[in-house]
Short mmCIF file of N, CA and C in Angstrom, two decimals:
data_model
loop_
_atom_site.label_atom_id
_atom_site.label_comp_id
_atom_site.label_asym_id
_atom_site.label_seq_id
_atom_site.Cartn_x
_atom_site.Cartn_y
_atom_site.Cartn_z
N UNK Y 1 83.39 -118.14 109.05
CA UNK Y 1 84.94 -117.55 109.53
C UNK Y 1 84.91 -115.71 109.30
N UNK Y 2 85.96 -115.43 109.84
CA UNK Y 2 86.08 -113.94 110.15
C UNK Y 2 86.70 -113.41 108.91
N UNK Y 3 87.49 -114.24 107.94
CA UNK Y 3 88.30 -113.81 107.22
C UNK Y 3 89.40 -115.30 106.54
N UNK Y 4 90.31 -115.16 106.22
CA UNK Y 4 90.77 -116.19 105.41
C UNK Y 4 91.29 -117.39 106.12
N UNK Y 5 91.53 -118.70 105.95
CA UNK Y 5 92.61 -119.81 107.39
C UNK Y 5 93.34 -119.21 106.77
N UNK Y 6 94.29 -119.29 108.23
CA UNK Y 6 95.40 -119.28 107.92
C UNK Y 6 96.45 -120.75 108.70
N UNK Y 7 95.67 -121.71 109.10
CA UNK Y 7 96.18 -122.70 109.50
C UNK Y 7 95.65 -123.74 108.87
N UNK Y 8 96.21 -125.05 109.66
CA UNK Y 8 95.59 -126.21 108.85
C UNK Y 8 94.55 -126.46 109.48
N UNK Y 9 94.13 -126.49 110.70
CA UNK Y 9 93.18 -126.48 111.83
C UNK Y 9 92.22 -125.49 111.02
N UNK Y 10 92.24 -124.64 110.79
CA UNK Y 10 91.33 -123.47 110.37
C UNK Y 10 90.75 -124.07 109.35
N UNK Y 11 91.01 -124.55 108.57
CA UNK Y 11 91.05 -125.30 107.17
C UNK Y 11 89.89 -126.28 107.14
N UNK Y 12 90.23 -127.33 107.85
CA UNK Y 12 89.73 -127.89 108.41
C UNK Y 12 88.52 -127.94 108.54
N UNK Y 13 88.24 -127.48 109.39
CA UNK Y 13 87.26 -127.03 110.70
C UNK Y 13 86.46 -126.45 109.55
N UNK Y 14 86.60 -124.93 108.65
CA UNK Y 14 86.28 -124.56 107.97
C UNK Y 14 85.34 -125.83 107.19
N UNK Y 15 86.17 -126.66 106.46
CA UNK Y 15 85.42 -127.61 105.21
C UNK Y 15 84.49 -128.79 105.91
N UNK Y 16 84.82 -128.93 107.51
CA UNK Y 16 83.87 -129.73 107.83
C UNK Y 16 82.59 -129.00 108.14
N UNK Y 17 82.34 -127.52 107.69
CA UNK Y 17 81.09 -126.53 108.26
C UNK Y 17 80.31 -126.67 106.64
N UNK Y 18 81.37 -126.76 105.58
CA UNK Y 18 80.93 -126.31 104.49
C UNK Y 18 79.92 -127.50 104.01
N UNK Y 19 78.82 -126.92 103.66
CA UNK Y 19 77.58 -127.50 102.65
C UNK Y 19 78.41 -128.94 102.48
N UNK Y 20 78.96 -128.89 101.25
CA UNK Y 20 79.49 -129.88 100.53
C UNK Y 20 80.57 -130.81 101.16
N UNK Y 21 81.08 -130.22 102.24
CA UNK Y 21 82.15 -130.97 102.87
C UNK Y 21 81.54 -131.08 104.33
N UNK Y 22 80.36 -131.61 104.26
CA UNK Y 22 79.78 -131.69 106.20
C UNK Y 22 80.21 -133.37 106.29
N UNK Y 23 80.18 -133.58 107.80
CA UNK Y 23 80.48 -134.68 108.38
C UNK Y 23 79.39 -135.39 109.08
N UNK Y 24 78.27 -134.79 109.26
CA UNK Y 24 77.31 -135.18 109.59
C UNK Y 24 76.71 -136.69 109.34
N UNK Y 25 76.46 -137.65 110.00
CA UNK Y 25 76.17 -138.96 108.99
C UNK Y 25 76.87 -139.63 109.02
N UNK Y 26 78.12 -139.23 108.53
CA UNK Y 26 79.64 -140.03 108.40
C UNK Y 26 79.96 -141.12 110.21
N UNK Y 27 80.20 -142.21 109.65
CA UNK Y 27 81.25 -142.90 110.66
C UNK Y 27 81.79 -142.61 110.90
N UNK Y 28 82.51 -142.48 112.58
CA UNK Y 28 83.82 -142.26 112.73
C UNK Y 28 84.89 -143.29 112.56
N UNK Y 29 85.75 -142.70 111.76
CA UNK Y 29 87.01 -143.99 111.79
C UNK Y 29 88.37 -143.30 111.05
N UNK Y 30 89.28 -143.19 111.95
CA UNK Y 30 89.71 -142.65 111.11
C UNK Y 30 91.62 -143.00 111.01
N UNK Y 31 91.95 -142.91 109.88
CA UNK Y 31 93.19 -143.95 109.13
C UNK Y 31 94.68 -143.64 110.36
N UNK Y 32 95.34 -144.82 109.98
CA UNK Y 32 96.71 -144.72 110.80
C UNK Y 32 97.38 -143.81 110.61
N UNK Y 33 97.32 -143.54 109.12
CA UNK Y 33 98.21 -142.07 109.00
C UNK Y 33 97.33 -141.35 107.67
N UNK Y 34 97.65 -140.21 107.63
CA UNK Y 34 96.57 -139.07 107.06
C UNK Y 34 96.91 -138.46 106.27
N UNK Y 35 96.93 -138.25 105.21
CA UNK Y 35 96.94 -137.40 104.36
C UNK Y 35 96.26 -136.52 103.69
N UNK Y 36 96.45 -135.16 103.78
CA UNK Y 36 95.45 -134.29 103.30
C UNK Y 36 96.30 -133.64 102.53
N UNK Y 37 95.95 -133.25 101.02
CA UNK Y 37 95.83 -132.83 99.86
C UNK Y 37 95.06 -130.98 99.78
N UNK Y 38 95.60 -130.22 100.18
CA UNK Y 38 94.90 -129.32 99.66
C UNK Y 38 94.89 -128.37 98.32
N UNK Y 39 94.14 -128.07 97.86
CA UNK Y 39 93.65 -127.86 96.53
C UNK Y 39 93.63 -126.18 96.40
N UNK Y 40 94.84 -125.83 95.91
CA UNK Y 40 95.20 -124.56 95.84
C UNK Y 40 95.05 -123.36 94.59
N UNK Y 41 93.98 -124.51 94.18
CA UNK Y 41 93.54 -124.06 92.54
C UNK Y 41 92.07 -123.65 92.79
N UNK Y 42 91.59 -122.51 91.93
CA UNK Y 42 90.16 -122.15 91.74
C UNK Y 42 90.04 -121.39 89.97
N UNK Y 43 88.85 -121.76 89.92
CA UNK Y 43 88.57 -121.51 88.85
C UNK Y 43 88.33 -120.03 88.41
N UNK Y 44 88.54 -119.43 87.75
CA UNK Y 44 87.94 -117.74 87.84
C UNK Y 44 87.12 -117.86 86.55
N UNK Y 45 85.76 -117.61 87.27
CA UNK Y 45 84.70 -117.52 86.15
C UNK Y 45 84.80 -116.42 85.08
N UNK Y 46 85.55 -115.02 85.93
CA UNK Y 46 85.52 -113.82 85.03
C UNK Y 46 86.53 -113.87 83.98
N UNK Y 47 87.71 -115.06 84.33
CA UNK Y 47 88.90 -114.75 83.70
C UNK Y 47 88.48 -116.14 82.69
N UNK Y 48 87.85 -117.43 83.31
CA UNK Y 48 87.78 -118.13 82.63
C UNK Y 48 88.81 -118.98 82.24
N UNK Y 49 89.40 -119.18 83.26
CA UNK Y 49 90.59 -120.27 83.42
C UNK Y 49 91.02 -120.68 84.99
N UNK Y 50 91.82 -121.53 85.28
CA UNK Y 50 92.51 -121.46 86.63
C UNK Y 50 93.48 -120.69 86.91
N UNK Y 51 93.53 -120.46 88.45
CA UNK Y 51 94.55 -119.15 89.12
C UNK Y 51 94.98 -119.82 90.09
N UNK Y 52 96.27 -119.85 90.45
CA UNK Y 52 96.39 -120.19 91.94
C UNK Y 52 95.92 -119.74 92.81
N UNK Y 53 95.60 -119.79 94.19
CA UNK Y 53 95.25 -119.11 95.21
C UNK Y 53 96.62 -118.67 95.81
N UNK Y 54 96.85 -117.27 96.11
CA UNK Y 54 98.05 -117.29 97.02
C UNK Y 54 97.35 -117.02 98.57
N UNK Y 55 97.88 -118.18 99.23
CA UNK Y 55 97.46 -118.12 100.99
C UNK Y 55 99.10 -118.91 101.76
N UNK Y 56 99.46 -118.04 102.94
CA UNK Y 56 99.77 -119.05 103.70
C UNK Y 56 99.12 -119.77 104.55
N UNK Y 57 99.94 -120.59 105.06
CA UNK Y 57 98.76 -121.62 106.27
C UNK Y 57 100.08 -122.13 107.03
N UNK Y 58 99.74 -122.06 108.19
CA UNK Y 58 100.67 -123.13 109.07
C UNK Y 58 100.32 -124.43 109.32
N UNK Y 59 101.15 -125.43 109.74
CA UNK Y 59 100.90 -126.44 109.62
C UNK Y 59 101.91 -126.90 111.34
N UNK Y 60 101.05 -127.28 111.91
CA UNK Y 60 101.32 -127.88 113.10
C UNK Y 60 101.82 -128.93 113.26
N UNK Y 61 103.18 -128.98 114.06
CA UNK Y 61 103.95 -130.10 114.13
C UNK Y 61 103.07 -131.75 114.71
N UNK Y 62 102.06 -131.17 115.32
CA UNK Y 62 100.91 -132.16 115.68
C UNK Y 62 99.65 -131.98 115.52
N UNK Y 63 99.03 -132.62 114.54
CA UNK Y 63 97.41 -132.09 114.15
C UNK Y 63 96.54 -132.85 114.83
N UNK Y 64 95.70 -132.22 115.93
CA UNK Y 64 94.63 -132.72 116.11
C UNK Y 64 93.31 -132.67 115.62
N UNK Y 65 92.97 -133.61 115.14
CA UNK Y 65 91.70 -133.49 114.39
C UNK Y 65 90.07 -134.13 114.88
N UNK Y 66 89.86 -133.46 116.05
CA UNK Y 66 89.05 -133.79 116.14
C UNK Y 66 87.91 -133.12 115.71
N UNK Y 67 88.18 -131.97 114.90
CA UNK Y 67 86.93 -131.02 113.62
C UNK Y 67 86.44 -132.26 113.05
N UNK Y 68 87.10 -133.78 112.32
CA UNK Y 68 86.79 -134.66 111.36
C UNK Y 68 85.80 -135.27 112.02
N UNK Y 69 86.01 -135.19 113.28
CA UNK Y 69 84.76 -136.02 114.38
C UNK Y 69 83.52 -135.64 113.35
N UNK Y 70 82.40 -136.44 113.34
CA UNK Y 70 81.14 -136.25 113.74
C UNK Y 70 80.59 -135.54 114.86
N UNK Y 71 79.60 -134.90 114.61
CA UNK Y 71 79.66 -133.39 115.65
C UNK Y 71 78.62 -134.12 116.94
N UNK Y 72 77.82 -135.26 116.19
CA UNK Y 72 76.97 -136.05 117.17
C UNK Y 72 77.24 -136.86 117.80
N UNK Y 73 78.89 -137.41 117.88
CA UNK Y 73 79.60 -138.18 119.26
C UNK Y 73 79.99 -137.35 120.50
N UNK Y 74 79.05 -138.27 121.36
CA UNK Y 74 79.05 -137.73 122.90
C UNK Y 74 80.12 -137.33 123.20
N UNK Y 75 81.11 -138.13 123.17
CA UNK Y 75 82.85 -138.18 123.50
C UNK Y 75 83.56 -136.99 123.36
N UNK Y 76 83.26 -136.33 121.87
CA UNK Y 76 84.00 -134.89 121.38
C UNK Y 76 83.78 -133.91 121.47
N UNK Y 77 82.36 -134.14 122.60
CA UNK Y 77 81.51 -132.76 122.80
C UNK Y 77 82.61 -131.46 123.55
N UNK Y 78 83.21 -132.25 124.29
CA UNK Y 78 84.18 -131.07 124.99
C UNK Y 78 85.51 -130.87 124.27
N UNK Y 79 86.02 -131.20 123.32
CA UNK Y 79 86.69 -131.00 122.44
C UNK Y 79 85.77 -129.66 121.44
N UNK Y 80 85.22 -130.38 121.05
CA UNK Y 80 84.13 -129.27 119.97
C UNK Y 80 83.99 -128.01 120.98
N UNK Y 81 83.77 -128.04 122.79
CA UNK Y 81 83.43 -126.84 123.47
C UNK Y 81 84.77 -125.88 123.35
N UNK Y 82 85.92 -126.93 123.97
CA UNK Y 82 87.04 -125.96 123.65
C UNK Y 82 87.63 -125.74 122.52
N UNK Y 83 87.73 -125.87 121.28
CA UNK Y 83 87.39 -125.67 119.94
C UNK Y 83 86.91 -124.60 119.79
N UNK Y 84 85.34 -123.80 120.33
CA UNK Y 84 84.46 -122.54 120.14
C UNK Y 84 85.80 -122.20 121.25
N UNK Y 85 85.86 -122.17 122.10
CA UNK Y 85 87.02 -121.28 123.38
C UNK Y 85 88.20 -121.11 122.53
N UNK Y 86 89.00 -121.75 121.91
CA UNK Y 86 90.07 -121.42 121.22
C UNK Y 86 89.71 -120.32 120.11
N UNK Y 87 88.48 -120.97 119.67
CA UNK Y 87 88.06 -119.57 118.80
C UNK Y 87 88.25 -117.86 118.76
N UNK Y 88 87.33 -118.00 120.26
CA UNK Y 88 86.64 -117.06 120.85
C UNK Y 88 87.93 -116.27 121.36
N UNK Y 89 89.05 -117.06 121.93
CA UNK Y 89 90.62 -116.43 122.41
C UNK Y 89 91.06 -115.88 121.17
N UNK Y 90 91.15 -116.87 119.87
CA UNK Y 90 92.11 -116.52 119.10
C UNK Y 90 91.71 -114.82 118.45
N UNK Y 91 90.20 -114.56 118.20
CA UNK Y 91 89.75 -113.22 117.61
C UNK Y 91 89.80 -112.37 118.89
N UNK Y 92 89.81 -112.39 119.95
CA UNK Y 92 90.03 -111.45 121.06
C UNK Y 92 91.63 -111.24 121.13
N UNK Y 93 92.68 -112.07 120.75
CA UNK Y 93 94.00 -112.28 120.85
C UNK Y 93 94.09 -110.76 119.63
N UNK Y 94 93.56 -111.33 118.07
CA UNK Y 94 93.69 -110.59 116.81
C UNK Y 94 93.15 -109.10 117.32
N UNK Y 95 92.04 -109.50 118.13
CA UNK Y 95 91.77 -107.41 118.01
C UNK Y 95 92.64 -106.91 118.81
N UNK Y 96 93.04 -107.37 120.16
CA UNK Y 96 94.07 -107.01 121.07
C UNK Y 96 95.11 -106.86 120.54
N UNK Y 97 95.86 -107.29 119.57
CA UNK Y 97 96.89 -107.43 118.85
C UNK Y 97 96.92 -106.23 117.79
N UNK Y 98 95.81 -105.80 116.92
CA UNK Y 98 95.39 -104.75 115.87
C UNK Y 98 95.63 -103.59 116.80
N UNK Y 99 95.03 -103.56 118.45
CA UNK Y 99 94.77 -102.09 119.22
C UNK Y 99 96.49 -102.11 119.25
N UNK Y 100 96.93 -103.12 119.77
CA UNK Y 100 98.39 -102.57 120.30
C UNK Y 100 99.65 -102.21 118.87
N UNK Y 101 99.37 -102.65 118.06
CA UNK Y 101 99.70 -102.14 116.65
C UNK Y 101 99.66 -100.73 116.50
N UNK Y 102 98.03 -99.90 116.74
CA UNK Y 102 97.38 -99.03 116.67
C UNK Y 102 98.47 -97.98 117.74
N UNK Y 103 98.29 -98.65 118.82
CA UNK Y 103 99.47 -97.61 119.98
C UNK Y 103 100.63 -97.36 119.69
N UNK Y 104 101.54 -98.37 118.63
CA UNK Y 104 102.29 -97.95 118.11
C UNK Y 104 102.82 -97.65 117.02
N UNK Y 105 101.86 -97.28 116.65
CA UNK Y 105 102.14 -96.75 114.95
C UNK Y 105 102.37 -95.54 115.20
N UNK Y 106 103.38 -94.61 114.07
CA UNK Y 106 104.15 -93.65 114.55
C UNK Y 106 102.68 -92.49 113.88
N UNK Y 107 101.39 -92.43 113.50
CA UNK Y 107 100.69 -91.75 113.00
C UNK Y 107 99.66 -91.64 114.65
N UNK Y 108 99.70 -92.48 115.15
CA UNK Y 108 99.16 -92.20 116.12
C UNK Y 108 99.66 -90.80 116.98
N UNK Y 109 98.78 -90.24 117.37
CA UNK Y 109 98.72 -89.16 118.44
C UNK Y 109 99.16 -89.42 119.38
N UNK Y 110 100.26 -88.92 120.39
CA UNK Y 110 100.56 -89.59 121.74
C UNK Y 110 99.51 -88.66 122.56
N UNK Y 111 98.85 -89.47 123.43
CA UNK Y 111 98.38 -88.31 124.75
C UNK Y 111 98.45 -88.86 126.05
N UNK Y 112 98.22 -88.54 126.99
CA UNK Y 112 98.84 -88.30 128.08
C UNK Y 112 97.98 -89.65 128.56
N UNK Y 113 98.64 -90.30 129.08
CA UNK Y 113 98.39 -92.22 129.43
C UNK Y 113 98.42 -92.90 128.28
N UNK Y 114 98.69 -92.76 127.33
CA UNK Y 114 98.94 -93.70 126.06
C UNK Y 114 100.11 -94.69 126.78
N UNK Y 115 100.98 -94.30 127.29
CA UNK Y 115 101.96 -95.55 127.75
C UNK Y 115 101.18 -96.51 128.80
N UNK Y 116 100.41 -96.28 129.33
CA UNK Y 116 99.82 -96.96 130.70
C UNK Y 116 99.08 -97.88 129.95
N UNK Y 117 97.93 -97.38 128.49
CA UNK Y 117 97.24 -98.07 127.53
C UNK Y 117 97.92 -98.78 127.47
N UNK Y 118 99.04 -98.76 126.54
CA UNK Y 118 99.65 -99.57 125.79
C UNK Y 118 100.91 -100.91 127.00
N UNK Y 119 100.52 -100.38 128.02
CA UNK Y 119 100.94 -101.38 128.76
C UNK Y 119 100.33 -102.44 129.39
N UNK Y 120 99.02 -102.14 129.34
CA UNK Y 120 97.58 -102.65 129.56
C UNK Y 120 97.15 -103.70 129.10
N UNK Y 121 97.07 -102.72 127.40
CA UNK Y 121 96.88 -103.86 126.03
C UNK Y 121 98.70 -105.25 126.04
N UNK Y 122 99.59 -104.92 126.61
CA UNK Y 122 100.27 -105.72 126.20
C UNK Y 122 100.18 -106.97 127.38
N UNK Y 123 99.68 -106.64 128.32
CA UNK Y 123 99.46 -107.37 129.52
C UNK Y 123 98.22 -108.55 129.37
N UNK Y 124 97.18 -107.57 128.59
CA UNK Y 124 96.20 -108.53 128.11
C UNK Y 124 96.36 -109.59 127.12
N UNK Y 125 97.63 -109.07 126.56
CA UNK Y 125 98.02 -109.85 125.17
C UNK Y 125 98.96 -111.27 125.66
N UNK Y 126 99.50 -110.37 126.84
CA UNK Y 126 100.13 -111.54 127.56
C UNK Y 126 99.12 -112.80 128.04
N UNK Y 127 98.08 -112.43 128.57
CA UNK Y 127 97.10 -113.36 129.66
C UNK Y 127 96.45 -114.07 128.46
N UNK Y 128 95.91 -113.58 127.59
CA UNK Y 128 95.76 -114.10 126.69
C UNK Y 128 96.11 -115.87 125.70
N UNK Y 129 97.42 -114.81 125.80
CA UNK Y 129 98.29 -115.93 124.76
C UNK Y 129 98.26 -117.08 126.54
N UNK Y 130 98.77 -116.99 127.13
CA UNK Y 130 98.79 -118.08 128.17
C UNK Y 130 97.73 -119.05 128.03
N UNK Y 131 96.16 -117.99 128.16
CA UNK Y 131 95.04 -118.95 128.49
C UNK Y 131 94.95 -120.20 127.57
N UNK Y 132 95.26 -119.45 125.96
CA UNK Y 132 95.32 -120.12 124.67
C UNK Y 132 96.39 -121.42 124.91
N UNK Y 133 97.17 -121.33 125.51
CA UNK Y 133 98.57 -121.88 125.38
C UNK Y 133 97.92 -123.51 126.48
N UNK Y 134 97.17 -123.20 127.90
CA UNK Y 134 96.44 -123.74 128.64
C UNK Y 134 95.38 -124.41 127.69
N UNK Y 135 95.06 -123.69 126.90
CA UNK Y 135 94.00 -124.36 126.44
C UNK Y 135 94.17 -125.52 125.50
N UNK Y 136 95.04 -125.05 124.66
CA UNK Y 136 95.23 -126.08 123.75
C UNK Y 136 96.38 -127.50 124.19
N UNK Y 137 96.94 -127.05 125.60
CA UNK Y 137 97.77 -128.49 126.48
C UNK Y 137 96.18 -129.23 126.82
N UNK Y 138 95.25 -128.80 126.82
CA UNK Y 138 93.76 -129.62 127.61
C UNK Y 138 93.34 -130.35 126.28
N UNK Y 139 93.28 -129.55 124.67
CA UNK Y 139 92.81 -130.01 123.37
C UNK Y 139 94.09 -130.97 123.02
N UNK Y 140 94.90 -130.86 123.45
CA UNK Y 140 96.31 -132.38 123.48
C UNK Y 140 95.87 -133.09 123.70
N UNK Y 141 95.73 -133.45 125.91
CA UNK Y 141 95.56 -134.66 126.18
C UNK Y 141 94.33 -134.93 125.39
N UNK Y 142 93.30 -134.64 125.55
CA UNK Y 142 91.89 -134.70 125.33
C UNK Y 142 92.10 -135.64 123.75
N UNK Y 143 92.59 -135.09 122.95
CA UNK Y 143 92.82 -135.55 121.38
C UNK Y 143 94.14 -137.01 121.53
N UNK Y 144 94.95 -136.92 122.44
CA UNK Y 144 95.66 -137.86 122.66
C UNK Y 144 94.93 -139.79 123.47
N UNK Y 145 93.98 -138.89 124.04
CA UNK Y 145 93.23 -139.93 124.99
C UNK Y 145 92.34 -140.75 123.75
N UNK Y 146 91.72 -139.45 122.92
CA UNK Y 146 91.12 -140.04 121.61
C UNK Y 146 91.94 -140.67 120.74
N UNK Y 147 92.65 -140.95 120.58
CA UNK Y 147 93.76 -141.13 119.38
C UNK Y 147 93.49 -140.03 118.51
N UNK Y 148 93.60 -138.98 118.23
CA UNK Y 148 93.10 -138.15 117.15
C UNK Y 148 94.45 -137.28 116.78
N UNK Y 149 95.21 -137.72 117.33
CA UNK Y 149 97.17 -137.04 116.84
C UNK Y 149 97.15 -137.52 116.01
N UNK Y 150 97.72 -136.85 114.88
CA UNK Y 150 99.24 -137.10 113.82
C UNK Y 150 100.15 -136.24 114.16
N UNK Y 151 101.09 -137.34 113.85
CA UNK Y 151 102.59 -136.19 113.92
C UNK Y 151 102.85 -135.83 112.60
N UNK Y 152 103.15 -134.62 112.02
CA UNK Y 152 103.75 -134.02 110.66
C UNK Y 152 104.52 -134.89 110.11
N UNK Y 153 104.93 -135.60 109.12
CA UNK Y 153 105.55 -135.95 108.29
C UNK Y 153 106.25 -135.10 107.40
N UNK Y 154 105.76 -134.40 106.73
CA UNK Y 154 106.13 -133.84 104.87
C UNK Y 154 105.64 -132.80 104.92
N UNK Y 155 105.64 -131.69 103.99
CA UNK Y 155 104.64 -130.87 103.47
C UNK Y 155 104.96 -130.59 102.05
N UNK Y 156 104.51 -130.72 101.44
CA UNK Y 156 105.05 -130.67 99.90
C UNK Y 156 104.11 -129.37 98.97
N UNK Y 157 104.83 -128.53 98.65
CA UNK Y 157 104.43 -127.07 98.23
C UNK Y 157 104.58 -127.45 96.31
N UNK Y 158 103.21 -127.22 95.98
CA UNK Y 158 103.56 -127.02 94.86
C UNK Y 158 104.22 -125.90 94.02
N UNK Y 159 105.49 -125.36 93.19
CA UNK Y 159 106.06 -124.27 93.08
C UNK Y 159 105.09 -124.33 91.38
N UNK Y 160 105.27 -123.08 90.79
CA UNK Y 160 104.25 -123.31 89.93
C UNK Y 160 103.31 -122.35 89.00
N UNK Y 161 102.75 -122.32 88.25
CA UNK Y 161 101.32 -122.06 87.67
C UNK Y 161 100.50 -123.06 87.91
N UNK Y 162 99.27 -122.80 87.85
CA UNK Y 162 98.06 -123.94 87.92
C UNK Y 162 98.07 -125.26 86.91
N UNK Y 163 98.43 -124.75 85.62
CA UNK Y 163 99.30 -125.47 84.19
C UNK Y 163 100.68 -126.52 84.19
N UNK Y 164 101.06 -125.59 85.23
CA UNK Y 164 102.70 -127.05 85.13
C UNK Y 164 103.93 -126.20 86.66
N UNK Y 165 104.35 -127.02 86.74
CA UNK Y 165 105.57 -127.01 87.47
C UNK Y 165 105.37 -127.98 88.66
N UNK Y 166 106.37 -127.73 90.00
CA UNK Y 166 106.27 -129.06 91.40
C UNK Y 166 106.73 -128.38 92.48
#
């Protein structure tokens, strides 16, 4: 991973690639209702106490859990390939957004052709977003065909510290 996970999909995918979270060899069978419990607490060895992770995650209204299917299943290969494409598009989009932010930064020196360069970056961004939307639509169709879609019903967020609160 290039940085901290910011979406539930990224978090689930990272979990399946973790040595302890590997799904290789597991049988494929998803429940009718999927309950996901995220552990937001870690043990800080330096401080010798638990601490709460401070991270924001996005939760989609419909979750495609293709990443939970064992990688050897032949029918999931198309989804895995599209998942790789989606990650690459997200990286390109992130890089593009960083370039746009630098171009509109007040510290950035204005140079001849800067406006045209910014317009080109924004057009690239729009094209990347369009590609990403089309890819997500394809993945949603593939997920629906294989009954891999779950509709979000609730999100419960713990409020408080590692040792107290609700």
